[in-house]
CSV table of C-alpha atoms and ligand atoms in Angstrom, one decimal:
chain,number,residue,atom,x,y,z
A,6,MET,CA,85.7,43.4,88.3
A,7,ARG,CA,85.0,45.2,91.6
A,8,PRO,CA,87.8,45.0,94.2
A,9,HIS,CA,85.7,43.6,97.0
A,10,LEU,CA,84.5,40.8,94.7
A,11,ILE,CA,88.2,40.0,93.7
A,12,PHE,CA,89.1,40.2,97.4
A,13,TRP,CA,86.4,37.7,98.4
A,14,ILE,CA,87.1,35.3,95.6
A,15,SER,CA,90.9,35.3,96.3
A,16,ALA,CA,90.4,35.0,100.0
A,17,LEU,CA,88.0,32.1,99.6
A,18,VAL,CA,90.3,30.3,97.1
A,19,ARG,CA,93.2,30.6,99.6
A,20,ILE,CA,91.1,29.3,102.5
A,21,VAL,CA,89.8,26.4,100.4
A,22,LEU,CA,93.3,25.5,99.3
A,23,ILE,CA,94.7,25.6,102.8
A,24,LEU,CA,91.8,23.6,104.2
A,25,ALA,CA,92.0,21.1,101.3
A,26,GLY,CA,95.8,20.6,101.8
A,27,ALA,CA,95.3,20.2,105.5
A,28,GLY,CA,92.5,17.7,104.9
A,29,LEU,CA,94.6,15.6,102.6
A,30,CYS,CA,97.5,15.5,105.1
A,31,GLY,CA,95.0,14.7,107.9
A,32,HIS,CA,93.6,11.9,105.8
A,33,PHE,CA,97.1,10.3,105.2
A,34,TRP,CA,99.0,11.1,108.4
A,35,GLY,CA,96.3,11.6,111.1
A,36,ALA,CA,93.6,14.2,112.0
A,37,LYS,CA,95.9,16.0,114.5
A,38,LEU,CA,98.4,16.9,111.8
A,39,GLY,CA,95.6,17.9,109.5
A,40,PHE,CA,94.2,20.4,112.2
A,41,ALA,CA,97.6,21.7,113.0
A,42,LEU,CA,98.4,22.4,109.3
A,43,ALA,CA,95.0,24.1,108.8
A,44,ALA,CA,95.6,26.3,111.8
A,45,LEU,CA,99.1,27.2,110.6
A,46,GLY,CA,97.8,27.9,107.1
A,47,MET,CA,95.1,30.3,108.4
A,48,LEU,CA,97.7,32.0,110.6
A,49,ALA,CA,100.0,32.5,107.6
A,50,LEU,CA,97.1,34.0,105.7
A,51,VAL,CA,96.2,36.5,108.5
A,52,ILE,CA,99.9,37.4,108.8
A,53,MET,CA,100.1,38.1,105.0
A,54,GLN,CA,97.0,40.3,105.1
A,55,LEU,CA,98.5,42.2,108.1
A,56,GLN,CA,101.7,42.6,106.2
A,57,TYR,CA,99.8,44.3,103.3
A,58,LEU,CA,97.9,46.5,105.8
A,59,LEU,CA,101.2,47.6,107.3
A,60,SER,CA,102.7,48.5,103.9
A,61,LEU,CA,99.5,50.4,103.1
A,62,SER,CA,99.7,52.3,106.4
A,63,ASP,CA,103.4,53.1,105.7
A,64,TRP,CA,102.5,54.4,102.3
A,65,LEU,CA,99.7,56.5,103.6
A,66,GLU,CA,102.0,58.1,106.1
A,67,ASN,CA,104.2,59.3,103.3
A,68,PRO,CA,102.3,58.9,100.0
A,69,SER,CA,104.4,59.1,96.9
A,70,SER,CA,103.3,58.7,93.3
A,71,THR,CA,106.5,56.9,92.3
A,72,ARG,CA,106.8,54.2,95.0
A,73,LEU,CA,103.9,51.9,95.8
A,74,PRO,CA,103.8,48.7,97.9
A,75,ASP,CA,103.7,45.5,96.0
A,76,GLY,CA,100.4,43.6,96.3
A,77,TRP,CA,98.7,40.4,95.3
A,78,GLY,CA,95.2,39.6,94.3
A,79,ALA,CA,92.7,42.3,95.5
A,80,TRP,CA,95.6,44.3,97.0
A,81,THR,CA,97.0,44.9,93.5
A,82,GLU,CA,93.7,46.5,92.5
A,83,ILE,CA,93.5,48.6,95.7
A,84,PHE,CA,97.1,49.8,95.4
A,85,SER,CA,96.7,50.7,91.7
A,86,ARG,CA,93.5,52.7,92.5
A,87,LEU,CA,95.3,54.5,95.3
A,88,TYR,CA,98.2,55.2,92.9
A,89,LYS,CA,95.7,56.7,90.3
A,90,LEU,CA,94.1,58.9,93.0
A,91,ARG,CA,97.4,60.1,94.2
A,92,ARG,CA,98.5,61.0,90.6
A,93,GLU,CA,95.2,62.9,90.0
A,94,ASP,CA,95.6,64.7,93.4
A,95,GLU,CA,99.2,65.8,92.5
A,96,LYS,CA,98.0,67.0,89.1
A,97,ASN,CA,95.1,69.0,90.6
A,98,GLN,CA,97.5,70.5,93.2
A,99,ALA,CA,99.9,71.5,90.5
A,100,GLU,CA,97.1,73.1,88.5
A,101,LEU,CA,95.8,74.9,91.6
A,102,ALA,CA,99.3,76.2,92.4
A,103,GLU,CA,99.7,77.4,88.9
A,104,TRP,CA,96.3,79.1,88.9
A,105,LEU,CA,97.1,80.7,92.2
A,106,ALA,CA,100.5,82.0,90.9
A,107,ARG,CA,98.8,83.5,87.9
A,108,PHE,CA,96.0,85.0,90.0
A,109,ARG,CA,98.6,86.6,92.3
A,110,GLN,CA,100.6,87.9,89.4
A,111,ALA,CA,97.4,89.4,87.9
A,112,MET,CA,96.7,91.0,91.3
A,113,THR,CA,100.2,92.5,91.4
A,114,LEU,CA,99.5,94.2,88.1
A,115,LEU,CA,96.3,95.9,89.3
A,116,PRO,CA,96.4,99.6,89.7
A,117,ASP,CA,94.5,99.2,93.1
A,118,GLY,CA,95.7,97.7,96.4
A,119,VAL,CA,94.2,94.4,97.3
A,120,VAL,CA,94.3,92.9,100.8
A,121,ILE,CA,92.9,89.5,101.7
A,122,MET,CA,91.9,89.1,105.3
A,123,ASP,CA,90.4,86.3,107.3
A,124,ASP,CA,87.1,86.5,109.3
A,125,VAL,CA,88.8,88.4,112.2
A,126,MET,CA,90.7,90.8,110.0
A,127,PHE,CA,94.1,89.0,110.1
A,128,LEU,CA,96.3,89.7,107.0
A,129,GLU,CA,96.5,86.7,104.7
A,130,TRP,CA,97.8,88.2,101.5
A,131,CYS,CA,98.2,91.6,99.8
A,132,ASN,CA,99.6,92.9,96.6
A,133,PRO,CA,102.5,95.4,96.3
A,134,ILE,CA,100.2,98.4,95.7
A,135,ALA,CA,98.4,97.7,99.0
A,136,GLU,CA,101.8,97.5,100.7
A,137,HIS,CA,102.6,100.9,99.2
A,138,HIS,CA,99.2,102.4,100.0
A,139,LEU,CA,98.9,101.1,103.6
A,140,GLY,CA,102.5,100.8,104.6
A,141,LEU,CA,102.3,97.0,104.8
A,142,ASP,CA,105.0,94.4,104.4
A,143,LEU,CA,103.5,91.0,103.5
A,144,LYS,CA,106.5,89.0,104.8
A,145,ARG,CA,106.6,90.9,108.1
A,146,ASP,CA,102.9,91.5,108.7
A,147,LYS,CA,101.3,88.3,107.5
A,148,GLY,CA,99.0,86.9,110.2
A,149,MET,CA,98.7,90.3,112.0
A,150,ARG,CA,95.4,92.1,112.6
A,151,VAL,CA,95.0,94.8,109.9
A,152,THR,CA,93.6,97.3,112.4
A,153,ASN,CA,97.0,97.0,114.3
A,154,LEU,CA,98.8,97.8,111.1
A,155,VAL,CA,96.7,100.7,109.8
A,156,ARG,CA,96.3,102.7,112.9
A,157,THR,CA,94.0,105.6,112.1
A,158,PRO,CA,90.7,106.3,114.0
A,159,GLU,CA,88.6,106.5,110.8
A,160,PHE,CA,89.8,103.2,109.6
A,161,ILE,CA,89.3,101.4,112.9
A,162,ASP,CA,85.8,103.0,113.4
A,163,TYR,CA,84.9,101.8,109.8
A,164,ILE,CA,86.0,98.3,110.6
A,165,ILE,CA,84.2,98.3,114.0
A,166,LEU,CA,80.9,99.6,112.5
A,167,GLY,CA,81.1,97.1,109.6
A,168,ARG,CA,78.9,99.2,107.3
A,169,TYR,CA,80.8,98.2,104.2
A,170,ASP,CA,78.1,99.3,101.7
A,171,THR,CA,79.5,102.8,101.5
A,172,PRO,CA,83.3,103.1,100.9
A,173,LEU,CA,85.6,105.0,103.3
A,174,THR,CA,87.6,108.0,102.2
A,175,LEU,CA,90.9,107.7,104.2
A,176,THR,CA,93.7,110.1,104.4
A,177,PHE,CA,96.7,108.0,105.2
A,178,ARG,CA,100.5,108.7,104.8
A,179,GLU,CA,99.7,111.9,102.8
A,180,ARG,CA,97.6,110.0,100.3
A,181,LYS,CA,93.8,110.1,99.9
A,182,LEU,CA,92.4,106.6,99.5
A,183,ILE,CA,89.0,105.2,98.8
A,184,VAL,CA,88.7,102.0,100.7
A,185,HIS,CA,86.2,99.3,99.9
A,186,ILE,CA,85.7,96.1,102.0
A,187,ILE,CA,84.0,93.2,100.2
A,188,PRO,CA,83.1,90.0,102.2
A,189,PHE,CA,83.6,86.8,100.3
A,190,GLU,CA,83.6,83.0,100.9
A,191,ASN,CA,84.4,81.5,104.3
A,192,ARG,CA,83.7,84.9,106.0
A,193,ARG,CA,87.0,86.2,104.5
A,194,GLN,CA,87.2,89.9,103.4
A,195,ILE,CA,88.8,91.6,100.5
A,196,LEU,CA,90.0,95.2,101.1
A,197,VAL,CA,90.5,97.3,98.0
A,198,THR,CA,92.3,100.6,98.1
A,199,HIS,CA,92.0,103.2,95.3
A,200,ASP,CA,94.4,106.2,95.3
A,201,VAL,CA,92.6,109.4,94.5
A,202,THR,CA,95.3,111.8,95.6
A,203,GLU,CA,96.2,112.8,92.0
A,204,SER,CA,92.6,113.2,90.8
A,205,GLU,CA,91.7,115.2,93.9
A,206,ARG,CA,94.6,117.5,93.2
A,207,ILE,CA,93.5,118.0,89.6
A,208,ASP,CA,89.9,118.6,90.8
A,209,MET,CA,91.1,121.1,93.3
A,210,MET,CA,93.1,122.9,90.6
A,211,ARG,CA,90.0,123.0,88.4
A,212,ARG,CA,87.9,124.3,91.3
A,213,ASP,CA,90.5,126.9,92.1
A,214,PHE,CA,90.8,128.0,88.5
A,215,ILE,CA,87.0,128.4,88.2
A,216,ALA,CA,86.8,130.3,91.5
A,217,ASN,CA,89.7,132.6,90.5
A,218,ALA,CA,88.5,133.2,87.0
A,219,SER,CA,85.0,134.0,88.2
A,220,HIS,CA,86.4,136.3,90.8
A,221,GLU,CA,88.6,138.1,88.4
A,222,LEU,CA,85.7,138.5,85.9
A,223,ARG,CA,83.2,139.8,88.4
A,224,THR,CA,84.6,143.3,89.0
A,225,PRO,CA,85.2,144.3,85.3
A,226,LEU,CA,81.7,142.9,84.4
A,227,THR,CA,80.0,144.9,87.2
A,228,VAL,CA,81.7,148.1,85.9
A,229,ILE,CA,80.9,147.4,82.2
A,230,ASN,CA,77.3,146.6,83.1
A,231,GLY,CA,76.9,149.7,85.1
A,232,PHE,CA,78.1,151.9,82.3
A,233,LEU,CA,76.0,150.1,79.7
A,234,GLU,CA,72.9,150.5,81.8
A,235,ILE,CA,73.5,154.3,82.2
A,236,ALA,CA,74.2,154.6,78.5
A,237,SER,CA,71.0,152.7,77.5
A,238,MET,CA,69.0,155.1,79.6
A,239,GLN,CA,70.3,158.2,77.9
A,240,THR,CA,67.7,160.2,75.8
A,241,ASP,CA,70.4,161.9,73.7
A,242,GLU,CA,69.7,161.4,70.0
A,243,ASN,CA,73.0,159.9,69.0
A,244,VAL,CA,72.9,157.4,71.9
A,245,SER,CA,69.2,156.5,71.2
A,246,ILE,CA,70.2,155.2,67.7
A,247,MET,CA,72.3,152.7,69.5
A,248,SER,CA,69.9,152.0,72.2
A,249,SER,CA,68.6,148.7,70.8
A,250,HIS,CA,72.2,147.5,70.5
A,251,LEU,CA,73.0,148.8,74.0
A,252,LYS,CA,69.9,146.9,75.3
A,253,LEU,CA,71.2,143.7,73.8
A,254,MET,CA,74.6,144.4,75.4
A,255,VAL,CA,73.0,145.0,78.8
A,256,GLU,CA,71.1,141.7,78.5
A,257,GLN,CA,74.2,139.8,77.6
A,258,GLY,CA,76.3,141.5,80.2
A,259,GLN,CA,73.7,140.7,82.8
A,260,ARG,CA,73.7,137.1,81.7
A,261,MET,CA,77.5,136.9,82.0
A,262,GLN,CA,77.2,138.4,85.5
A,263,ARG,CA,74.6,135.7,86.5
A,264,LEU,CA,76.8,133.0,85.1
A,265,VAL,CA,79.8,134.3,87.0
A,266,GLU,CA,77.8,134.5,90.2
A,267,ASP,CA,76.5,131.0,89.9
A,268,MET,CA,80.0,129.7,89.1
A,269,LEU,CA,81.3,131.3,92.2
A,270,THR,CA,78.5,129.9,94.3
A,271,LEU,CA,79.1,126.4,93.0
A,272,SER,CA,82.9,126.6,93.6
A,273,ARG,CA,82.3,127.9,97.1
A,274,LEU,CA,79.9,125.0,97.8
A,275,GLU,CA,82.3,122.5,96.4
A,276,SER,CA,85.2,123.6,98.5
A,277,ALA,CA,85.8,121.0,101.2
A,278,GLU,CA,87.1,123.5,103.7
A,279,PHE,CA,83.9,125.5,103.5
A,280,GLN,CA,81.9,123.8,106.2
A,281,VAL,CA,78.1,124.1,106.3
A,282,ARG,CA,76.9,126.6,108.9
A,283,SER,CA,74.4,125.5,111.4
A,284,GLU,CA,71.9,128.2,112.2
A,285,THR,CA,68.2,128.1,112.9
A,286,ILE,CA,66.3,128.8,109.8
A,287,ASP,CA,62.8,130.4,110.1
A,288,MET,CA,61.2,128.4,107.3
A,289,GLN,CA,58.0,130.3,107.2
A,290,MET,CA,59.7,133.7,106.8
A,291,MET,CA,62.1,132.3,104.2
A,292,LEU,CA,59.4,130.6,102.1
A,293,LYS,CA,57.2,133.7,102.2
A,294,HIS,CA,60.1,135.8,100.9
A,295,ILE,CA,60.8,133.3,98.1
A,296,VAL,CA,57.2,133.2,97.1
A,297,GLN,CA,57.0,137.0,97.0
A,298,GLU,CA,60.1,137.1,94.8
A,299,ALA,CA,58.5,134.4,92.5
A,300,GLN,CA,55.4,136.5,92.3
A,301,ALA,CA,57.4,139.5,91.2
A,302,LEU,CA,59.2,137.4,88.6
A,303,SER,CA,55.9,135.9,87.3
A,304,ALA,CA,54.4,139.4,87.1
A,305,GLY,CA,50.9,138.0,87.7
A,306,LYS,CA,51.1,135.4,85.0
A,307,HIS,CA,50.8,132.4,87.4
A,308,GLN,CA,49.0,131.5,90.5
A,309,ILE,CA,51.6,130.9,93.2
A,310,ALA,CA,50.5,129.4,96.6
A,311,LEU,CA,52.3,128.5,99.8
A,312,ASP,CA,51.1,125.5,101.8
A,313,PHE,CA,53.0,125.7,105.1
A,314,SER,CA,52.8,123.5,108.2
A,315,GLY,CA,56.3,122.2,108.8
A,316,PRO,CA,58.9,123.0,111.5
A,317,ASN,CA,62.0,125.1,111.4
A,318,ILE,CA,65.4,123.4,110.6
A,319,GLN,CA,69.1,123.9,111.2
A,320,GLY,CA,71.5,124.6,108.4
A,321,SER,CA,73.0,127.4,106.3
A,322,SER,CA,70.2,129.9,105.7
A,323,ASP,CA,71.9,131.4,102.6
A,324,GLU,CA,72.4,128.0,101.0
A,325,ILE,CA,68.9,126.7,101.7
A,326,ARG,CA,67.4,129.9,100.4
A,327,SER,CA,69.4,129.8,97.2
A,328,ALA,CA,68.4,126.1,96.6
A,329,ILE,CA,64.7,126.6,97.2
A,330,SER,CA,64.7,129.9,95.3
A,331,ASN,CA,66.3,128.1,92.3
A,332,LEU,CA,63.5,125.4,92.4
A,333,VAL,CA,60.7,128.0,92.7
A,334,THR,CA,62.3,130.3,90.0
A,335,ASN,CA,62.5,127.3,87.6
A,336,ALA,CA,58.9,126.5,88.3
A,337,VAL,CA,57.9,130.0,87.2
A,338,ARG,CA,60.3,130.0,84.2
A,339,TYR,CA,59.1,126.6,82.9
A,340,THR,CA,55.4,127.1,83.4
A,341,PRO,CA,53.4,128.9,80.7
A,342,GLU,CA,51.2,131.8,81.5
A,343,GLY,CA,48.0,130.8,83.4
A,344,GLY,CA,49.7,127.9,85.1
A,345,SER,CA,49.9,127.4,88.9
A,346,ILE,CA,52.7,126.7,91.3
A,347,THR,CA,52.5,125.3,94.8
A,348,VAL,CA,55.3,125.5,97.3
A,349,ALA,CA,54.7,123.1,100.3
A,350,TRP,CA,56.5,122.5,103.5
A,351,HIS,CA,55.4,119.7,105.8
A,352,ALA,CA,56.8,117.6,108.6
A,353,GLY,CA,57.1,113.9,107.9
A,354,GLU,CA,58.2,110.6,109.5
A,355,LYS,CA,61.5,110.7,107.6
A,356,GLY,CA,62.0,114.4,108.3
A,357,PRO,CA,60.6,117.7,107.0
A,358,LYS,CA,59.8,117.8,103.3
A,359,LEU,CA,59.7,120.6,100.8
A,360,SER,CA,57.9,120.3,97.4
A,361,VAL,CA,57.7,122.7,94.5
A,362,GLN,CA,54.9,121.6,92.1
A,363,ASP,CA,54.1,123.3,88.8
A,364,THR,CA,51.7,122.7,85.9
A,365,GLY,CA,54.5,123.6,83.4
A,366,ILE,CA,56.0,122.1,80.4
A,367,GLY,CA,57.3,119.0,82.3
A,368,ILE,CA,60.4,116.9,81.5
A,369,SER,CA,60.6,113.6,79.8
A,370,SER,CA,62.0,110.7,81.9
A,371,GLU,CA,65.3,110.2,80.0
A,372,HIS,CA,66.4,113.7,81.1
A,373,ILE,CA,65.5,113.5,84.8
A,374,SER,CA,68.7,111.8,86.1
A,375,ARG,CA,70.9,114.3,84.3
A,376,LEU,CA,69.2,117.6,85.3
A,377,THR,CA,71.6,118.3,88.2
A,378,GLU,CA,74.7,118.1,85.9
A,379,ARG,CA,76.3,121.5,85.2
A,380,PHE,CA,75.0,123.1,82.1
A,381,TYR,CA,72.6,120.3,81.3
A,382,ARG,CA,69.4,121.7,79.7
A,383,VAL,CA,66.5,119.9,78.2
A,384,ASP,CA,66.0,122.8,75.8
A,385,LYS,CA,68.9,125.2,75.4
A,386,SER,CA,67.1,128.0,73.7
A,387,ARG,CA,64.2,128.0,76.2
A,388,SER,CA,66.7,128.1,79.1
A,389,ARG,CA,68.5,131.1,77.6
A,390,GLU,CA,65.2,132.8,76.8
A,391,THR,CA,64.2,132.5,80.4
A,392,GLN,CA,67.6,133.8,81.6
A,393,GLY,CA,68.9,130.4,82.7
A,394,THR,CA,72.5,129.8,83.4
A,395,GLY,CA,72.3,126.0,83.4
A,396,LEU,CA,73.8,125.8,86.9
A,397,GLY,CA,70.6,126.2,89.0
A,398,LEU,CA,70.0,122.6,89.7
A,399,ALA,CA,73.7,121.8,90.1
A,400,ILE,CA,73.7,124.4,92.9
A,401,VAL,CA,70.6,122.8,94.4
A,402,LYS,CA,72.3,119.4,94.3
A,403,HIS,CA,75.4,120.6,96.1
A,404,VAL,CA,73.4,122.5,98.8
A,405,LEU,CA,71.3,119.4,99.5
A,406,LEU,CA,74.3,117.1,99.6
A,407,ARG,CA,75.9,119.4,102.2
A,408,HIS,CA,72.7,119.2,104.3
A,409,ASN,CA,72.2,115.4,103.9
A,410,ALA,CA,69.0,116.1,102.0
A,411,GLN,CA,67.7,114.3,98.9
A,412,LEU,CA,66.1,115.6,95.8
A,413,VAL,CA,63.4,113.5,94.0
A,414,ILE,CA,62.1,114.8,90.7
A,415,GLU,CA,58.7,113.6,89.2
A,416,SER,CA,57.6,115.0,86.0
A,417,THR,CA,55.2,114.4,83.0
A,418,PRO,CA,55.8,116.3,79.8
A,419,GLY,CA,52.9,118.6,79.1
A,420,VAL,CA,51.4,118.1,82.6
A,421,GLY,CA,54.0,119.5,85.1
A,422,SER,CA,56.8,118.8,87.5
A,423,LYS,CA,57.3,118.2,91.2
A,424,PHE,CA,60.7,118.7,92.8
A,425,CYS,CA,60.7,117.2,96.3
A,426,VAL,CA,63.4,117.8,98.9
A,427,GLN,CA,63.6,115.3,101.8
A,428,PHE,CA,65.5,116.7,104.8
A,429,PRO,CA,66.8,114.3,107.4
A,430,VAL,CA,65.4,114.2,110.9
A,431,SER,CA,68.8,115.4,112.2
A,432,ARG,CA,68.1,118.8,110.6
A,433,LEU,CA,65.2,119.4,113.0
A,434,ILE,CA,65.9,121.8,115.9
A,435,GLU,CA,66.4,119.9,119.1
A,436,SER,CA,64.0,121.2,121.8
B,517,ADP,P1,68.6,126.5,83.8
B,517,ADP,O1,69.2,127.7,84.2
B,517,ADP,O2,68.8,126.1,82.3
B,517,ADP,O3,67.1,126.5,84.1
B,517,ADP,P2,68.8,124.5,85.8
B,517,ADP,O4,70.0,123.8,86.3
B,517,ADP,O5,68.1,125.3,86.8
B,517,ADP,O6,69.3,125.3,84.6
B,517,ADP,O7,67.8,123.4,85.2
B,517,ADP,C1,68.3,122.5,84.3
B,517,ADP,C2,67.3,122.1,83.2
B,517,ADP,O8,66.2,121.4,83.9
B,517,ADP,C3,66.6,123.3,82.6
B,517,ADP,O9,67.3,123.8,81.5
B,517,ADP,C4,65.2,122.8,82.2
B,517,ADP,O10,65.3,122.1,81.0
B,517,ADP,C5,64.9,121.7,83.3
B,517,ADP,N1,64.0,122.2,84.4
B,517,ADP,C6,64.4,122.6,85.6
B,517,ADP,N2,63.3,122.9,86.3
B,517,ADP,C7,62.2,122.6,85.5
B,517,ADP,C8,60.8,122.7,85.7
B,517,ADP,N3,60.2,123.1,86.8
B,517,ADP,N4,60.0,122.4,84.6
B,517,ADP,C9,60.5,121.9,83.5
B,517,ADP,N5,61.9,121.8,83.3
B,517,ADP,C10,62.7,122.2,84.3
C-alpha cells in the first residue's frame, strides 16, 4: 500500500478512537470532561508526530545505514524506504570509489602524462608521468593554476590563445613534449603530455647519418663519374669495345649522383636549425627559367606554356625553385610525346597559387595520398626509365611545409594530373 494512504488511514483511525473515547467519557461524566479529553488526545497525537519528525530530522543530520529511528504506522514504511535508499546510496558510492580507484590506477600505468584541470585551469589530478614531465607534485600543487606551475612562455601563450585543435611542441626541463589539451564535461580540461625526446634523438641520428653518408659519397662519385665520362668519349679501339658498358656505368653513376644530391637536399630541409630564408623572389623570372629548362628536357616533344599574372613572394629562392622545378620536370617525364603542360601563377583570395597541369599518364586515386613519401613510386620501372630518384615530391613537400604552403593533387589516369600549390597571404611582399 502507498505510504500516504497508510498515513491517512492510521491518522484517521487514531483521531476517530480519541474522539470516540472522549465522546463516551462526555456521555457518562459530562460534556466538559469529554471536550477536555478530546483536546488532550489530539495534543498527544500532535506531540507523537512531532517526536517522529524530530527523530527523522536527527537521522537526516547523520544518516547511517545501521541505526534507524523506530516508527509506527506510516512512519515504519517511511523509515524503511529511507533505509533502503541509504543502503543503495552507500552501495553506489562504494562502486564509484572502486571504479575511480581502478581508473586512477589505469591512468598511472599510461606511458603518457595526464592532468585533469577545472574550467579555470586549476590542477585537480595528475598521474605520476605528468608529475615527471611537468615537474608537478599532486599533493603540493593540487588546486593551483597550471600556468603558475609550468612557467614557460610557449605554454602560457598556448593556454591563453586556446587553439587546442593543434598540439603544442614544448621543450621543458630538457625534454621535448607534445602537449594536447582536450576539453570535456563541466568545462573541465584534460592535458596529455607525450615525451618525444628519445624518438627525436633517434630521428636526428638518422638524419645526421643520411647527411653524412651522402656527403661522404658525393666526392668519390663525382671523381668516378668524371673519369667514366672521359673514358666513354675516347675513340681508341680498345676503349670503344667497352664503350657500351662504359655508357651504362656513366648512366648508373649519374643516377647515384642525383640520388645523393636529393638525399642531401632532403636532409638539409629536414634540419630544424636550418631556418627558411626570406628573400624577395622574382616569380616571373624564376618560372621563365624553369619553363626553359623543361623545354630543354622535353626536346620539343611537348607543348609547354606559362600563364603568368601573379605577384612576387618572400621565401627561399633556391628551395622554391627546386620544388617548382621538381613538379614541372615530373610533368614532362610523365607526359607522353605530343602532350601539353601548363604552368600557371595567379593571385587568389587565399594567397598566390601555382599550378602545374599536364595531359600525361595520370595517377589513380589510391596512390595520391602517398606520393610525397620518400621513394614512393606508382610505377618503379617508369620512374627509373625517366631518371627519377623517388625523392622529388618528398622534397616538394618539405619545401612547402617550410613555407606554410599546401600541395593539392588532382589526377585522372589516362587524362592527366594537376599539382596545385597554395601559398599563404603572409608570403606576399608587404608594400
Ligand atoms: P620520381 O623521381 O620517381 O618521379 P617523385 O617523388 O618525383 O619521384 O614522384 C613520385 C611518384 O609520383 C612518381 O614515381 C610517379 O609515379 C608519380 N608522379 C609524380 N608526378 C607525376 C605526374 N605529373 N604524372 C603522373 N605521375 C606522377
